[in-house]
mmCIF file of C-alpha atoms in Angstrom:
data_model
loop_
_atom_site.group_PDB
_atom_site.id
_atom_site.type_symbol
_atom_site.label_atom_id
_atom_site.label_comp_id
_atom_site.label_asym_id
_atom_site.label_seq_id
_atom_site.Cartn_x
_atom_site.Cartn_y
_atom_site.Cartn_z
ATOM 1 C CA MET S 134 -143.258 -170.010 20.021
ATOM 2 C CA GLU S 135 -141.175 -167.212 18.507
ATOM 3 C CA ARG S 136 -141.659 -166.674 14.774
ATOM 4 C CA LYS S 137 -138.520 -166.811 12.655
ATOM 5 C CA ASN S 138 -138.098 -164.032 10.092
ATOM 6 C CA LYS S 139 -138.476 -164.962 6.446
ATOM 7 C CA SER S 140 -135.341 -165.128 4.367
ATOM 8 C CA THR S 141 -134.801 -162.332 1.865
ATOM 9 C CA ASP S 142 -135.547 -164.766 -0.967
ATOM 10 C CA ASP S 143 -138.806 -165.872 0.683
ATOM 11 C CA LEU S 144 -139.801 -162.258 1.229
ATOM 12 C CA MET S 145 -139.072 -161.455 -2.430
ATOM 13 C CA ASP S 146 -141.097 -164.475 -3.574
ATOM 14 C CA SER S 147 -144.040 -163.329 -1.467
ATOM 15 C CA LEU S 148 -143.810 -159.822 -2.904
ATOM 16 C CA THR S 149 -143.710 -161.037 -6.508
ATOM 17 C CA GLN S 150 -146.797 -163.207 -5.901
ATOM 18 C CA SER S 151 -148.722 -160.548 -3.991
ATOM 19 C CA GLN S 152 -151.531 -158.655 -5.733
ATOM 20 C CA ASP S 153 -152.042 -156.186 -2.894
ATOM 21 C CA LEU S 154 -149.036 -154.241 -1.645
ATOM 22 C CA GLN S 155 -150.717 -153.049 1.555
ATOM 23 C CA SER S 156 -151.656 -156.610 2.529
ATOM 24 C CA PHE S 157 -148.110 -157.746 1.811
ATOM 25 C CA MET S 158 -146.703 -154.925 3.951
ATOM 26 C CA ASN S 159 -149.067 -155.731 6.839
ATOM 27 C CA GLU S 160 -148.454 -159.483 6.697
ATOM 28 C CA ASN S 161 -144.678 -159.091 6.625
ATOM 29 C CA ASP S 162 -144.253 -156.117 8.943
ATOM 30 C CA ASN S 163 -141.984 -158.037 11.329
ATOM 31 C CA ASP S 164 -139.656 -159.025 8.490
ATOM 32 C CA PHE S 165 -138.637 -155.474 7.567
ATOM 33 C CA ARG S 166 -135.417 -154.049 8.965
ATOM 34 C CA GLN S 167 -135.894 -151.788 11.910
ATOM 35 C CA ASP S 168 -132.267 -150.776 12.259
ATOM 36 C CA ASP S 169 -131.572 -147.412 13.795
ATOM 37 C CA ILE S 170 -128.174 -145.975 12.924
ATOM 38 C CA ALA S 171 -127.778 -144.226 16.287
ATOM 39 C CA THR S 172 -128.402 -147.487 18.159
ATOM 40 C CA TYR S 173 -126.087 -149.375 15.824
ATOM 41 C CA LEU S 174 -123.303 -146.825 16.296
ATOM 42 C CA GLN S 175 -123.718 -146.901 20.091
ATOM 43 C CA THR S 176 -123.424 -150.693 19.990
ATOM 44 C CA LEU S 177 -120.222 -150.453 17.953
ATOM 45 C CA LEU S 178 -118.767 -147.896 20.378
ATOM 46 C CA LYS S 179 -119.360 -150.276 23.288
ATOM 47 C CA GLU S 180 -118.099 -153.360 21.465
ATOM 48 C CA LYS S 181 -114.903 -151.641 20.381
ATOM 49 C CA HIS S 182 -114.411 -149.613 23.580
ATOM 50 C CA LEU S 183 -114.315 -146.330 21.681
ATOM 51 C CA LYS S 184 -115.085 -142.793 22.791
ATOM 52 C CA LYS S 185 -117.677 -140.912 20.779
ATOM 53 C CA SER S 186 -115.684 -137.671 20.870
ATOM 54 C CA GLN S 187 -112.565 -139.367 19.480
ATOM 55 C CA VAL S 188 -114.496 -141.150 16.733
ATOM 56 C CA ILE S 189 -116.091 -137.864 15.665
ATOM 57 C CA ARG S 190 -112.653 -136.198 15.535
ATOM 58 C CA ASP S 191 -111.076 -139.126 13.692
ATOM 59 C CA ALA S 192 -113.975 -139.130 11.209
ATOM 60 C CA MET S 193 -113.236 -135.444 10.595
ATOM 61 C CA LEU S 194 -116.864 -134.537 11.233
ATOM 62 C CA ASN S 195 -118.149 -131.267 12.565
ATOM 63 C CA GLU S 196 -118.519 -131.917 16.299
ATOM 64 C CA VAL S 197 -122.167 -130.829 16.537
ATOM 65 C CA TYR S 198 -123.118 -132.810 13.441
ATOM 66 C CA GLY S 199 -121.276 -135.889 14.744
ATOM 67 C CA TYR S 200 -123.125 -135.804 18.055
ATOM 68 C CA GLN S 201 -126.418 -135.342 16.188
ATOM 69 C CA ILE S 202 -125.696 -138.513 14.203
ATOM 70 C CA PHE S 203 -124.938 -140.469 17.370
ATOM 71 C CA SER S 204 -128.108 -139.173 19.050
ATOM 72 C CA GLY S 205 -130.298 -139.966 16.042
ATOM 73 C CA LEU S 206 -131.149 -136.339 15.266
ATOM 74 C CA LYS S 207 -129.376 -136.444 11.890
ATOM 75 C CA THR S 208 -129.189 -139.183 9.308
ATOM 76 C CA PRO S 209 -125.749 -139.214 7.716
ATOM 77 C CA ARG S 210 -125.034 -139.542 4.020
ATOM 78 C CA ARG S 211 -123.113 -142.564 2.768
ATOM 79 C CA ASP S 212 -119.759 -140.735 2.808
ATOM 80 C CA LYS S 213 -120.214 -139.675 6.441
ATOM 81 C CA LEU S 214 -120.948 -143.280 7.407
ATOM 82 C CA LEU S 215 -117.797 -144.350 5.596
ATOM 83 C CA CYS S 216 -115.801 -141.735 7.517
ATOM 84 C CA LEU S 217 -117.253 -143.122 10.759
ATOM 85 C CA ALA S 218 -116.378 -146.663 9.657
ATOM 86 C CA LEU S 219 -112.779 -145.625 8.997
ATOM 87 C CA ALA S 220 -112.578 -143.743 12.298
ATOM 88 C CA MET S 221 -113.952 -146.743 14.197
ATOM 89 C CA LYS S 222 -111.604 -149.102 12.335
ATOM 90 C CA LEU S 223 -114.551 -151.276 11.327
ATOM 91 C CA THR S 224 -113.966 -154.416 9.340
ATOM 92 C CA LEU S 225 -115.190 -154.502 5.766
ATOM 93 C CA GLU S 226 -118.065 -156.751 6.838
ATOM 94 C CA GLU S 227 -119.102 -154.358 9.619
ATOM 95 C CA THR S 228 -118.929 -151.446 7.182
ATOM 96 C CA GLN S 229 -121.050 -153.229 4.590
ATOM 97 C CA LYS S 230 -123.637 -154.142 7.239
ATOM 98 C CA MET S 231 -123.801 -150.544 8.422
ATOM 99 C CA LEU S 232 -124.273 -149.233 4.887
ATOM 100 C CA ARG S 233 -126.996 -151.750 4.091
ATOM 101 C CA SER S 234 -128.819 -151.208 7.367
ATOM 102 C CA CYS S 235 -128.996 -147.482 6.590
ATOM 103 C CA GLY S 236 -130.350 -148.077 3.104
ATOM 104 C CA PHE S 237 -127.118 -147.320 1.240
ATOM 105 C CA SER S 238 -125.429 -149.472 -1.335
ATOM 106 C CA PRO S 239 -122.495 -151.477 -0.037
ATOM 107 C CA LEU S 240 -119.004 -150.753 -1.246
ATOM 108 C CA TYR S 241 -118.399 -152.280 -4.670
ATOM 109 C CA VAL S 242 -114.895 -153.265 -5.731
ATOM 110 C CA ARG S 243 -115.620 -152.554 -9.408
ATOM 111 C CA HIS S 244 -116.108 -148.846 -8.637
ATOM 112 C CA ARG S 245 -112.729 -147.104 -8.526
ATOM 113 C CA ARG S 246 -113.628 -144.835 -5.605
ATOM 114 C CA ASP S 247 -115.172 -147.682 -3.610
ATOM 115 C CA CYS S 248 -112.078 -149.777 -4.340
ATOM 116 C CA VAL S 249 -109.859 -147.096 -2.764
ATOM 117 C CA ILE S 250 -112.168 -146.933 0.265
ATOM 118 C CA ILE S 251 -112.238 -150.729 0.616
ATOM 119 C CA HIS S 252 -108.436 -150.762 0.540
ATOM 120 C CA GLY S 253 -108.380 -148.061 3.214
ATOM 121 C CA ILE S 254 -110.720 -150.077 5.426
ATOM 122 C CA LEU S 255 -108.703 -153.257 4.970
ATOM 123 C CA GLN S 256 -105.468 -151.406 5.759
ATOM 124 C CA LYS S 257 -107.039 -149.554 8.745
ATOM 125 C CA ARG S 258 -106.244 -146.180 7.164
ATOM 126 C CA SER S 259 -107.495 -142.872 8.542
ATOM 127 C CA VAL S 260 -110.013 -140.646 6.790
ATOM 128 C CA MET S 261 -107.191 -138.236 5.941
ATOM 129 C CA GLU S 262 -105.084 -141.033 4.417
ATOM 130 C CA VAL S 263 -107.989 -142.314 2.312
ATOM 131 C CA ASN S 264 -108.805 -138.759 1.217
ATOM 132 C CA SER S 265 -105.183 -138.299 0.193
ATOM 133 C CA THR S 266 -105.280 -141.469 -1.920
ATOM 134 C CA LEU S 267 -108.577 -140.419 -3.490
ATOM 135 C CA ASP S 268 -107.025 -137.055 -4.342
ATOM 136 C CA GLU S 269 -103.912 -138.679 -5.850
ATOM 137 C CA MET S 270 -106.144 -140.785 -8.089
ATOM 138 C CA GLY S 271 -108.340 -137.873 -9.124
ATOM 139 C CA LEU S 272 -111.425 -139.302 -7.398
ATOM 140 C CA PRO S 273 -113.998 -137.390 -5.344
ATOM 141 C CA LEU S 274 -112.947 -136.793 -1.740
ATOM 142 C CA PHE S 275 -114.996 -137.265 1.388
ATOM 143 C CA LEU S 276 -116.645 -133.923 2.021
#
């Protein structure tokens, strides 16, 4: 019989009641995320019938760096993931999942910069268009 993963709340309850962190970690090893960004990105490419080379160009990433992200050799910063999300025309939900699975905070509508990025995702804007809007509003650009 396959064991079902604990809910996040159940996992948190177990952690708060645990006296020994190492025992908690060992007992709940199967409940921790094992997401690999390279695998996740490859899955998205297949699902959306996208070409890696075009996504890298549309994300305005250095070609070598982009291929290193897709191969798992480099771990991108949050902004680079957001550029990939825009280039892949991900939904807001897909973008939030990608950010969380990589250990980054999801986009938050109460942050001005995140609000601009959310709008760009919802409107299927390009990285260049979102950067332009960020610039117009005096907010930090994607680097």
